[in-house]
Structure formats: structure tokens, C-alpha cells
Amino acid sequence: MADVLNRRTFNALLGGTLGSSLMPNLAFAQTPRKGGRVRVAMAQQSTNDTFDSARFSNANDYIRGSAVFNTLTRLDPAGMPKPELALSWEANAAATEWRFKIRPDVVFSDGQPLKIEDVVYSIMRHAGENTASSAKPLVSNIQSVRKEGNDQLVVTLLGADVEIPILFGLLQFAIVKEGTTDFSKPLGTGPFVMAAFQPGIRTILKRNERFWQEGKPYLDEIEMISITDLNARVSALLSGDIDMAADVRGPGIGQIEANPSTKLFTTESTRYAGFQFDVARAPGSNQDLGLAITYLFNRQKIVDLVLQGHGTVANDHPIGKMSPYYNKDLPQREFDLDKAKFHLKKSAIGTTPVELSVSDGVVYSVDIAQLLQREAARAGLDLKLRREPSESYWTAVAGKRPYFATNFFARPSPNLLLDVTWKTGSQWNYSHYSSARLDELIGLARATLDLQKRTAMYHEMQTILHGSGALSMPVFMSYIDGVSRRVQGLVPNQLGNFSAFRFADQIWLA
């Protein structure tokens, strides 16, 4: 082992968290042009829209945030961290202390220089007792963050963590000014500044003339609006009223492909469509009921008919085949009516109806649930579907109802996803699931430098969730967005829509 882990050894250690097969061809045929305005229509709508990165939870927040703020690192299509506000980084041999060299001559949009103290604050604010941050569990292993000299940041950990540079590429770790608590007038170092903001309705972003990347951004202005109705969103793109439409599906896919002015922007991903029980109460506490449902999905049929081929089969856990940590020895669960009936009988659910909450705000949940309902009837399960409003789904339904649909974006590493979605007590553990062994493995995997041992831990984690009954996850969904052919510069990145949400400094208009 070398005395330090620099960028090269760090990347080799992880082996490419998402797999090199996802690396796109980064060559562009056209020279970027400056100027112009792009209108983006999102599928989600929430009055909780925010510029506070501690509260980011949906694509709207991530796009808005990445336009105004920067992070220390930026995750490429293979999930590897690249320099952004940090020029370089290295760790001691035990991966318990990390040093980041911060880029000089960066200023906030008000002209004030970026200081190391701003970076320290931006990381540690998530650990504050009064901070409601989804990143709080992700900083629990950080003992201290301090300034060293005029350009270095030293992060000392309680235990080893080989993924710290990846962690600091998450948009929750956007760099803000020291002491910032009011995000109604956000100040960042990113390519755009906020010009207008009406949560759940509209955001206008204008070029940051002080942006540190020479020649960028290319656009003058970005306008974000929410059009939750799919048909209306597609129609707006086809008519030229908008330039980018997030999450298109169904007949809209063919309409966009057939229109000479528009095209699909498709990104293979492990974003998942799942159905989760609250296992802390009935009926979700009945493990056999959950297991019965996992056998009622014809997964390939869902990929073919619902996703129109834009997805892959999943195996009731969130790690996909493209990951080096995928457990190929875990049998792929298939549609099996006999096994479903076996577990239903053990569950003793009988004729008691089971209500499943779905919503247009949870992509594909309605379509997949309707197929599930049909097969459930064949097995003797009375599954009722309850269609919930999109705008309040993630605050009033997910984690609140007994049984509900969920989508989760892919994360750059399985650990970052599992830590915030399945660890006991984490904010997005909507199932209120608790496994001491899973909690232990999440911590151990993060601290284990040996790739073979770490892989074995992830295999066990997949086995635990696969057999939990808390989660049924039939498919992974590709991102399918529609864009005007004038929009250039988008690069697929499986972490989210439109180049993992971070297109603001990439795109231009032809």
C-alpha cells in the first residue's frame, strides 16, 4: 500500500463504481455557440422546491442547485470524481484523513472570494443539530474539517472511507458562503444566478458573469417550469414552447422521435421503480405478504411493454448488473404464481384488501401497479390501487402510507444509496426497515480498502434486501427525456436526467 491514496490509486481502488461501459463518447461535432434562452419542463411539482442543498430531494432541486452552486468534485459518467472547486485530493494510507487543494481565484456571484472557511461550513452544516439535512447520515463519520494553509482543506474521519471524494460530488454538498441559513436569495459560484423563484411554479436563472470557467456558460438564461401532465409536457416540446422535457414515456416517445425538430435523450441507469411496505406496521410487518408480491411481476414484460425497452430487469435490491458489486449468484426472481400463492397462504392475509398508493409523480408506478394488480387477482390477493396527487406525494404519502410506490435516482456508489435509504433511522428509509447486520455492513463496506472483501459485503447486503419482503423492485428505468434538436452538449450520465441534472454549464443552442 502506498503512503497516500492519490487520484490514480483511488480510482483503481474503486474499480469504476458504475462501470466503464457507461462512458459515452465525449466528442462533440459542433462548436459551442454563446447566447440564447432554454425553457425546461419538469415532471415534478412541489411547493417544497428549494435552493437549500440540505433539503434537495427531487430533480427540480438538483437542476436548480447545480446551476447556482458548485461542489468540490464532479462525478463523471463512470461515477468517478473529477476536479471542480477542488483541484486535487489525496488520503493517508488508511483513508482516514483526506486533503483537498482548493481552486484559487474563484468568487461568488456577488464578487466575494471563495474561502476555505466557506468550504468547511458547507460540509459541516449538515451535521448541525438543528439542520434538517438529508446528508446528515453521510457526515456522521466526519470527525473534523479544518483549513490548512491558504488553499488546503483537511478532512479527518472517525473511520476509513474510500469514497469521500465521491461524497463531495453530491449536490447536497454544494458550496455556500460561511454562515448561510437563508436560501431565498442564494449566492453560489456556479454558472448562473437566480433571477426569479416561485417554488413549485417557475425559476429563472441568468448567466453569472463572474463564473470561473472561461467562456462558460454558453446560455444567457434558463427558465424552469413544472408540467406534471405528461401529454401536455410532450405537446409543449413538439410545438416549440419548451426546449427540454423531462421524463417522457408512452406514445410521447414515438411522437418525439417522429418530429423533425425534436429527439430523445436516453440514459441507461439504475434508477429504480419500487414498491415498499412500511414494515413497522401491518400489513407490511408480514414478511410473507411482501415476498408473495415479489413473485407477481413479469419483469421482462414490464421492460418491454411499460418501459418500451428503455430499462432492465431488477432483482428486488438496488444494485444493478453494471455495478462491479452486483451479486450474480443471487437467483433472479421471476414471475411464479405458485410461489406467490405459497407465501400468501403463509401470510394468512386471506381476503383482506391491501391498498397500494401510486401517483403520476412516481414515474411508471401507475402502469406497473396495474399489471401487478392483475396478477395479484390471479393469486387471490385483493390489491387496491390508490392514486395520490403528485405535488404532495413525497411529503404526505411515501413513508406515511402502509404500502406505496417509490422511485430513487441512481447514486455514484451503492454505499451512498444504502446509507440514506435502508440504514436504520435514515431520512429516506421509507419502509422504517431495521437490520443490525445491514447497518453494520454499510459501515464496514465504506471503510474496507480490500476490493474483494468489500464486494463480498455488498453481495450480503443484496441478499438481505432481496429476502426482506420490505421492497419489491421489478425494473431499473432508463432516463428518457425529450429535447429540441437545437439543444447541444448533453452527455449521458446515469446519475440523473439531462447529464445528471448538471447541464447548465454544458449546453448551447445550435
Coordinates of C-alpha atoms in Angstrom, one line a residue:
M1 CA 0.0 0.0 0.0
A2 CA 1.3 3.4 -0.9
D3 CA 1.8 6.1 1.8
V4 CA -1.1 8.1 0.3
L5 CA -4.1 7.4 -1.9
N6 CA -3.9 9.9 -4.7
R7 CA -6.5 10.3 -7.5
R8 CA -5.0 7.5 -9.6
T9 CA -4.7 4.9 -6.8
F10 CA -8.1 6.0 -5.5
N11 CA -9.8 5.3 -8.9
A12 CA -8.1 1.9 -9.2
L13 CA -9.2 1.0 -5.7
L14 CA -12.9 1.6 -6.6
G15 CA -12.6 -0.1 -10.0
G16 CA -15.1 2.4 -11.5
T17 CA -18.2 2.4 -9.4
L18 CA -20.7 2.5 -12.3
G19 CA -18.7 0.5 -14.8
S20 CA -16.8 1.8 -17.8
S21 CA -19.5 0.6 -20.3
L22 CA -21.4 3.7 -19.4
M23 CA -18.7 6.0 -20.6
P24 CA -20.1 7.9 -23.6
N25 CA -18.3 9.3 -26.5
L26 CA -17.5 12.8 -25.3
A27 CA -16.5 14.2 -28.6
F28 CA -18.9 16.8 -30.0
A29 CA -19.2 17.6 -33.6
Q30 CA -20.2 21.2 -33.2
T31 CA -18.5 24.2 -31.7
P32 CA -20.5 25.7 -28.8
R33 CA -22.3 28.9 -29.5
K34 CA -23.0 31.6 -27.0
G35 CA -26.3 33.2 -26.1
G36 CA -29.9 32.2 -26.0
R37 CA -32.5 31.0 -23.6
V38 CA -33.7 27.5 -22.8
R39 CA -37.0 26.5 -21.3
V40 CA -37.1 23.3 -19.3
A41 CA -40.3 21.5 -18.3
M42 CA -40.0 19.1 -15.3
A43 CA -42.4 16.3 -14.4
Q44 CA -42.5 17.0 -10.7
Q45 CA -44.0 19.9 -8.9
S46 CA -43.6 20.7 -5.2
T47 CA -44.1 23.8 -3.0
N48 CA -41.1 22.5 -1.1
D49 CA -38.8 23.4 -4.0
T50 CA -35.7 25.0 -2.6
F51 CA -32.2 26.3 -3.1
D52 CA -31.0 24.8 0.2
S53 CA -28.9 21.9 -0.8
A54 CA -29.5 20.2 2.6
R55 CA -33.1 19.8 1.6
F56 CA -32.6 18.8 -2.1
S57 CA -34.9 15.8 -2.9
N58 CA -36.1 16.0 -6.5
A59 CA -34.8 16.6 -10.0
N60 CA -36.1 20.2 -9.9
D61 CA -33.9 21.0 -6.9
Y62 CA -30.8 19.3 -8.3
I63 CA -31.0 21.2 -11.6
R64 CA -31.7 24.5 -10.0
G65 CA -28.9 23.9 -7.4
S66 CA -26.3 22.7 -9.9
A67 CA -26.9 25.9 -11.9
V68 CA -26.2 28.2 -9.0
F69 CA -23.7 26.3 -6.9
N70 CA -20.5 24.1 -7.4
T71 CA -19.3 21.1 -5.5
L72 CA -15.7 20.2 -4.7
T73 CA -15.7 17.3 -7.2
R74 CA -18.0 16.4 -10.1
L75 CA -18.9 12.9 -10.9
D76 CA -18.3 11.7 -14.5
P77 CA -20.4 9.1 -16.3
A78 CA -18.5 6.3 -14.8
G79 CA -19.2 7.6 -11.3
M80 CA -15.6 8.8 -10.7
P81 CA -14.9 12.2 -9.1
K82 CA -13.3 14.9 -11.3
P83 CA -12.0 18.3 -10.1
E84 CA -14.5 21.1 -9.7
L85 CA -13.8 23.5 -6.9
A86 CA -11.1 21.1 -5.6
L87 CA -8.1 20.8 -7.9
S88 CA -6.7 17.6 -6.4
W89 CA -7.0 15.4 -3.4
E90 CA -5.2 12.6 -1.6
A91 CA -5.6 10.5 1.6
N92 CA -3.3 8.8 4.0
A93 CA -2.8 5.1 3.6
A94 CA -5.6 4.2 6.0
A95 CA -8.1 6.6 4.2
T96 CA -8.9 8.3 7.5
E97 CA -7.5 11.7 6.6
W98 CA -8.1 13.5 3.3
R99 CA -6.5 16.6 1.9
F100 CA -8.2 18.7 -0.8
K101 CA -6.4 21.5 -2.7
I102 CA -9.0 24.2 -3.4
R103 CA -9.1 26.1 -6.7
P104 CA -7.8 29.7 -6.5
D105 CA -9.4 32.8 -7.9
V106 CA -13.0 31.7 -7.5
V107 CA -15.6 34.2 -6.5
F108 CA -19.2 34.1 -5.5
S109 CA -21.8 35.7 -7.8
D110 CA -21.6 38.8 -5.5
G111 CA -17.9 39.2 -6.2
Q112 CA -16.7 38.0 -2.8
P113 CA -13.8 35.4 -3.0
L114 CA -14.3 31.8 -2.1
K115 CA -12.6 31.0 1.2
I116 CA -11.6 27.7 2.8
E117 CA -13.9 28.7 5.7
D118 CA -16.8 28.6 3.2
V119 CA -16.0 25.0 2.3
V120 CA -15.6 24.0 5.9
Y121 CA -19.0 25.4 6.7
S122 CA -20.7 23.9 3.6
I123 CA -19.7 20.4 4.7
M124 CA -20.2 20.6 8.5
R125 CA -23.5 22.4 8.4
H126 CA -25.1 19.1 7.5
A127 CA -24.0 17.8 11.0
G128 CA -25.7 20.6 12.9
E129 CA -28.3 19.5 15.4
N130 CA -30.8 22.0 14.1
T131 CA -30.1 21.3 10.4
A132 CA -32.8 19.1 8.7
S133 CA -30.4 17.7 6.2
S134 CA -30.8 14.5 4.1
A135 CA -27.0 14.3 4.1
K136 CA -26.8 14.1 7.9
P137 CA -26.0 10.4 8.0
L138 CA -23.4 10.9 5.3
V139 CA -21.3 13.2 7.5
S140 CA -21.6 11.1 10.7
N141 CA -18.2 9.6 10.0
I142 CA -16.5 13.0 9.7
Q143 CA -14.7 14.0 12.9
S144 CA -13.5 17.4 11.8
V145 CA -12.9 19.6 8.7
R146 CA -10.2 22.3 9.0
K147 CA -8.2 24.8 7.0
E148 CA -4.5 24.1 6.3
G149 CA -2.6 27.0 4.8
N150 CA -4.3 29.2 2.3
D151 CA -5.5 26.6 -0.1
Q152 CA -6.0 23.2 1.6
L153 CA -8.8 21.5 3.4
V154 CA -8.2 18.6 5.7
V155 CA -11.0 16.2 6.5
T156 CA -10.4 13.8 9.4
L157 CA -12.6 10.8 9.7
L158 CA -13.7 8.6 12.6
G159 CA -13.2 5.6 10.4
A160 CA -11.8 4.9 7.0
D161 CA -13.8 6.0 4.0
V162 CA -12.6 5.4 0.5
E163 CA -15.4 7.3 -1.1
I164 CA -15.0 10.8 0.4
P165 CA -14.2 12.4 -3.0
I166 CA -17.4 10.8 -4.4
L167 CA -19.4 12.1 -1.4
F168 CA -18.3 15.7 -2.0
G169 CA -19.5 15.4 -5.6
L170 CA -23.1 15.0 -4.4
L171 CA -25.2 18.2 -4.9
Q172 CA -26.2 18.1 -1.2
F173 CA -22.6 19.3 -0.6
A174 CA -22.9 22.4 -2.7
I175 CA -20.5 25.1 -1.5
V176 CA -22.2 28.1 0.0
K177 CA -21.0 31.2 1.9
E178 CA -20.0 30.6 5.5
G179 CA -22.9 31.2 7.8
T180 CA -25.6 30.9 5.2
T181 CA -29.0 29.9 6.6
D182 CA -31.4 31.9 4.3
F183 CA -31.6 30.5 0.8
S184 CA -34.3 32.8 -0.5
K185 CA -31.5 34.8 -2.3
P186 CA -28.9 32.1 -3.0
L187 CA -25.3 33.0 -3.6
G188 CA -23.0 30.5 -5.3
T189 CA -20.0 30.1 -7.5
G190 CA -21.9 28.3 -10.3
P191 CA -22.6 29.3 -13.9
F192 CA -26.0 31.0 -13.2
V193 CA -27.6 33.3 -10.6
M194 CA -31.2 33.2 -9.5
A195 CA -33.3 35.9 -11.1
A196 CA -36.8 34.7 -10.1
F197 CA -38.1 31.8 -8.0
Q198 CA -41.6 30.7 -7.3
P199 CA -41.5 27.3 -5.6
G200 CA -43.5 24.7 -7.5
I201 CA -44.1 27.1 -10.4
R202 CA -41.2 28.7 -12.0
T203 CA -37.5 29.5 -11.8
I204 CA -35.5 31.9 -13.9
L205 CA -31.7 31.7 -14.0
K206 CA -29.4 34.3 -15.6
R207 CA -25.8 33.9 -16.6
N208 CA -23.3 34.5 -13.8
E209 CA -20.8 37.0 -15.3
R210 CA -18.3 36.1 -12.6
F211 CA -18.3 32.4 -13.3
W212 CA -14.7 31.0 -13.0
Q213 CA -14.8 28.7 -16.1
E214 CA -13.6 30.9 -19.0
G215 CA -16.2 31.2 -21.8
K216 CA -19.0 29.5 -19.9
P217 CA -21.9 29.2 -19.5
Y218 CA -22.9 29.4 -23.1
L219 CA -26.6 30.2 -22.5
D220 CA -27.8 33.6 -21.3
E221 CA -30.8 32.3 -19.5
I222 CA -32.6 29.1 -18.3
E223 CA -36.3 29.0 -17.3
M224 CA -37.6 26.0 -15.4
I225 CA -41.3 25.2 -15.1
S226 CA -43.3 22.2 -14.0
I227 CA -45.7 20.5 -16.3
T228 CA -46.9 17.4 -14.4
D229 CA -49.3 16.2 -17.2
L230 CA -47.2 14.0 -19.5
N231 CA -49.2 14.7 -22.6
A232 CA -49.1 18.5 -22.0
R233 CA -45.3 18.3 -21.5
V234 CA -44.8 16.4 -24.7
S235 CA -47.1 18.7 -26.6
A236 CA -45.2 21.7 -25.3
L237 CA -41.9 20.3 -26.7
L238 CA -43.4 19.3 -30.0
S239 CA -44.9 22.8 -30.5
G240 CA -41.6 24.5 -29.6
D241 CA -43.0 26.2 -26.4
I242 CA -40.2 24.4 -24.4
D243 CA -36.8 23.1 -25.4
M244 CA -36.4 20.3 -22.9
A245 CA -39.0 17.9 -21.4
A246 CA -38.1 15.6 -18.5
D247 CA -39.3 12.0 -18.2
V248 CA -41.3 11.2 -21.3
R249 CA -42.9 7.9 -21.9
G250 CA -45.7 6.0 -23.6
P251 CA -46.9 7.4 -27.0
G252 CA -44.9 10.6 -26.4
I253 CA -41.7 8.6 -27.2
G254 CA -42.8 7.9 -30.7
Q255 CA -44.1 11.4 -31.2
I256 CA -40.8 13.0 -30.2
E257 CA -38.8 10.6 -32.4
A258 CA -41.1 11.3 -35.4
N259 CA -40.9 15.1 -35.1
P260 CA -38.0 16.6 -37.2
S261 CA -37.4 19.3 -34.6
T262 CA -37.1 17.1 -31.5
K263 CA -35.2 14.0 -30.4
L264 CA -35.0 11.6 -27.4
F265 CA -32.1 11.9 -24.9
T266 CA -31.9 8.4 -23.4
T267 CA -29.6 7.4 -20.5
E268 CA -29.3 3.9 -19.2
S269 CA -29.5 3.9 -15.4
T270 CA -30.2 2.0 -12.2
R271 CA -32.9 4.5 -11.2
Y272 CA -35.4 2.2 -9.8
A273 CA -39.1 1.7 -9.7
G274 CA -40.1 0.0 -6.4
F275 CA -43.0 -0.7 -4.1
Q276 CA -42.3 -0.5 -0.4
F277 CA -44.1 -1.6 2.7
D278 CA -43.9 0.2 6.0
V279 CA -42.6 -2.8 7.8
A280 CA -43.1 -1.2 11.2
R281 CA -46.9 -1.9 11.0
A282 CA -49.5 -4.1 9.4
P283 CA -49.7 -5.3 6.8
G284 CA -46.1 -4.6 5.9
S285 CA -44.8 -6.3 9.0
N286 CA -46.0 -9.5 7.4
Q287 CA -42.8 -10.6 5.6
D288 CA -44.6 -13.4 3.6
L289 CA -47.0 -10.8 2.1
G290 CA -44.1 -8.8 0.8
L291 CA -42.3 -11.9 -0.5
A292 CA -45.6 -13.1 -2.2
I293 CA -45.7 -9.8 -4.2
T294 CA -42.2 -10.1 -5.4
Y295 CA -43.2 -13.2 -7.4
L296 CA -46.1 -11.4 -9.1
F297 CA -44.1 -9.3 -11.5
N298 CA -43.4 -10.4 -15.1
R299 CA -40.3 -8.2 -15.1
Q300 CA -39.3 -8.6 -18.8
K301 CA -42.9 -7.8 -19.8
I302 CA -42.7 -4.6 -17.8
V303 CA -39.5 -3.7 -19.5
D304 CA -41.0 -4.4 -23.0
L305 CA -44.5 -3.0 -22.6
V306 CA -44.3 -0.3 -19.9
L307 CA -40.7 0.9 -20.4
Q308 CA -40.8 0.2 -24.2
G309 CA -37.4 -1.4 -23.9
H310 CA -35.8 1.6 -22.0
G311 CA -34.9 -0.3 -18.9
T312 CA -33.6 -3.5 -17.4
V313 CA -34.8 -6.3 -15.1
A314 CA -34.1 -5.8 -11.4
N315 CA -33.9 -8.4 -8.6
D316 CA -35.5 -6.7 -5.6
H317 CA -32.4 -4.8 -4.5
P318 CA -31.0 -1.5 -5.8
I319 CA -27.6 -2.7 -7.2
G320 CA -27.7 -3.4 -11.0
K321 CA -25.7 -5.6 -13.3
M322 CA -23.5 -2.7 -14.4
S323 CA -22.0 -2.4 -10.9
P324 CA -18.8 -4.3 -10.0
Y325 CA -20.6 -5.1 -6.8
Y326 CA -23.6 -6.9 -8.4
N327 CA -24.3 -10.3 -6.9
K328 CA -24.7 -12.6 -9.9
D329 CA -25.0 -15.6 -7.6
L330 CA -28.3 -14.4 -6.2
P331 CA -31.0 -16.1 -8.2
Q332 CA -33.0 -13.8 -10.4
R333 CA -36.6 -13.7 -9.1
E334 CA -39.1 -14.5 -11.8
F335 CA -42.9 -14.4 -12.1
D336 CA -44.1 -17.5 -10.2
L337 CA -47.8 -17.9 -9.3
D338 CA -47.2 -21.0 -7.2
K339 CA -44.6 -19.3 -5.0
A340 CA -46.8 -16.3 -4.7
K341 CA -49.7 -18.4 -3.5
F342 CA -47.4 -20.3 -1.1
H343 CA -46.3 -17.1 0.6
L344 CA -49.9 -15.6 0.6
K345 CA -51.1 -18.7 2.4
K346 CA -48.3 -18.3 5.0
S347 CA -49.2 -14.7 5.4
A348 CA -52.8 -15.5 6.2
I349 CA -53.9 -12.3 4.5
G350 CA -56.9 -14.1 3.1
T351 CA -59.4 -11.7 1.5
T352 CA -58.3 -8.7 3.4
P353 CA -57.7 -5.9 0.9
V354 CA -54.3 -4.4 0.6
E355 CA -54.1 -0.8 -0.6
L356 CA -51.1 0.4 -2.7
S357 CA -50.5 4.1 -3.2
V358 CA -49.3 5.2 -6.6
S359 CA -49.0 8.5 -8.4
D360 CA -48.1 10.2 -11.7
G361 CA -45.4 11.8 -9.7
V362 CA -43.7 8.4 -9.3
V363 CA -42.6 7.5 -12.7
Y364 CA -44.3 4.4 -14.2
S365 CA -45.8 3.5 -10.8
V366 CA -49.4 3.6 -12.1
D367 CA -48.7 1.4 -15.2
I368 CA -46.6 -1.2 -13.3
A369 CA -49.1 -1.3 -10.4
Q370 CA -52.0 -2.0 -12.8
L371 CA -50.1 -5.0 -14.2
L372 CA -49.3 -6.1 -10.6
Q373 CA -53.0 -5.8 -9.6
R374 CA -54.0 -8.1 -12.5
E375 CA -51.5 -10.8 -11.4
A376 CA -52.4 -10.4 -7.8
A377 CA -56.0 -11.2 -8.5
R378 CA -54.9 -14.5 -10.2
A379 CA -53.0 -15.3 -7.0
G380 CA -56.0 -14.5 -4.8
L381 CA -54.8 -11.2 -3.4
D382 CA -57.2 -8.3 -3.3
L383 CA -54.9 -5.4 -4.2
K384 CA -56.5 -1.9 -4.3
L385 CA -54.7 1.0 -6.1
R386 CA -55.0 4.4 -4.6
R387 CA -54.0 7.2 -6.9
E388 CA -52.3 10.0 -5.0
P389 CA -51.6 13.7 -6.0
S390 CA -48.2 14.3 -7.4
E391 CA -47.5 17.6 -5.7
S392 CA -47.7 16.2 -2.1
Y393 CA -46.6 12.6 -2.7
W394 CA -43.1 12.8 -1.3
T395 CA -44.2 14.6 1.9
A396 CA -47.6 13.1 2.6
V397 CA -47.5 9.6 1.1
A398 CA -44.0 8.0 0.8
G399 CA -43.2 6.6 4.2
K400 CA -46.6 7.7 5.5
R401 CA -49.0 5.2 3.9
P402 CA -48.7 1.4 4.7
Y403 CA -47.8 0.5 1.1
F404 CA -46.6 2.9 -1.6
A405 CA -44.6 3.3 -4.8
T406 CA -41.1 4.8 -4.9
N407 CA -38.5 6.0 -7.4
F408 CA -34.9 6.6 -6.4
F409 CA -32.2 8.1 -8.5
A410 CA -29.0 6.1 -9.0
R411 CA -26.2 7.1 -6.8
P412 CA -22.5 7.1 -7.7
S413 CA -21.9 4.2 -5.3
P414 CA -24.2 1.7 -3.6
N415 CA -23.0 2.8 -0.2
L416 CA -24.3 6.3 -0.7
L417 CA -27.7 5.0 -1.7
L418 CA -28.0 2.3 1.0
D419 CA -26.8 4.7 3.7
V420 CA -29.7 7.1 3.1
T421 CA -32.4 4.7 2.1
W422 CA -32.1 1.5 4.1
K423 CA -29.9 2.2 7.2
T424 CA -31.9 2.3 10.4
G425 CA -33.3 5.7 11.1
S426 CA -32.1 7.4 7.8
Q427 CA -34.4 10.1 6.4
W428 CA -35.4 8.2 3.3
N429 CA -35.8 4.8 4.9
Y430 CA -39.4 5.0 3.9
S431 CA -40.0 1.4 5.0
H432 CA -38.8 2.0 8.5
Y433 CA -36.7 -1.1 7.9
S434 CA -34.1 -2.0 10.6
S435 CA -31.4 -4.7 10.3
A436 CA -28.4 -4.6 12.6
R437 CA -26.4 -6.7 10.1
L438 CA -27.3 -4.4 7.2
D439 CA -26.3 -1.3 9.2
E440 CA -23.0 -3.0 10.1
L441 CA -22.2 -3.9 6.5
I442 CA -22.9 -0.4 5.2
G443 CA -20.4 0.9 7.7
L444 CA -17.8 -1.8 7.0
A445 CA -18.0 -1.6 3.2
R446 CA -17.3 2.1 3.4
A447 CA -14.2 1.5 5.5
T448 CA -12.8 -1.6 3.7
L449 CA -9.9 -1.0 1.3
D450 CA -9.7 -4.5 0.1
L451 CA -11.9 -4.7 -3.1
Q452 CA -12.7 -8.4 -2.8
K453 CA -13.8 -8.1 0.8
R454 CA -15.9 -5.1 0.1
T455 CA -17.6 -6.8 -2.8
A456 CA -18.5 -9.7 -0.5
M457 CA -20.1 -7.3 1.8
Y458 CA -22.2 -5.8 -0.9
H459 CA -23.3 -9.3 -2.0
E460 CA -24.6 -9.9 1.5
M461 CA -26.4 -6.6 1.6
Q462 CA -28.2 -7.5 -1.7
T463 CA -29.2 -10.9 -0.2
I464 CA -30.6 -9.2 2.9
L465 CA -32.8 -6.8 1.0
H466 CA -33.8 -9.4 -1.6
G467 CA -35.3 -11.6 1.2
S468 CA -36.7 -8.8 3.4
G469 CA -40.2 -8.6 1.9
A470 CA -40.0 -4.8 2.6
L471 CA -39.2 -4.0 -1.0
S472 CA -40.2 -5.3 -4.4
M473 CA -38.2 -3.8 -7.2
P474 CA -39.0 -5.3 -10.6
V475 CA -37.1 -3.0 -13.0
F476 CA -34.4 -0.3 -13.4
M477 CA -35.5 2.6 -15.6
S478 CA -33.5 4.5 -18.1
Y479 CA -34.0 8.2 -18.2
I480 CA -35.9 9.2 -21.3
D481 CA -36.0 12.9 -21.9
G482 CA -37.2 14.9 -24.9
V483 CA -35.2 17.8 -26.3
S484 CA -35.2 20.2 -29.2
R485 CA -32.6 19.4 -31.8
R486 CA -31.2 22.9 -31.2
V487 CA -30.0 21.8 -27.7
Q488 CA -26.4 20.6 -28.0
G489 CA -23.8 19.4 -25.4
L490 CA -25.8 16.9 -23.3
V491 CA -23.8 13.9 -22.2
P492 CA -25.5 10.8 -20.8
N493 CA -24.7 10.3 -17.1
Q494 CA -26.7 7.6 -15.3
L495 CA -27.0 9.7 -12.1
G496 CA -29.9 11.7 -13.4
N497 CA -31.9 13.4 -16.2
F498 CA -30.1 15.7 -18.6
S499 CA -26.5 14.8 -17.8
A500 CA -27.2 14.0 -14.2
F501 CA -29.0 17.3 -13.8
R502 CA -25.8 19.3 -14.4
F503 CA -26.3 20.6 -17.9
A504 CA -26.3 24.3 -17.1
D505 CA -22.6 24.9 -17.9
Q506 CA -22.6 22.3 -20.8
I507 CA -25.3 23.0 -23.3
W508 CA -25.7 25.5 -26.0
L509 CA -28.2 26.2 -28.8
A510 CA -27.3 25.4 -32.4

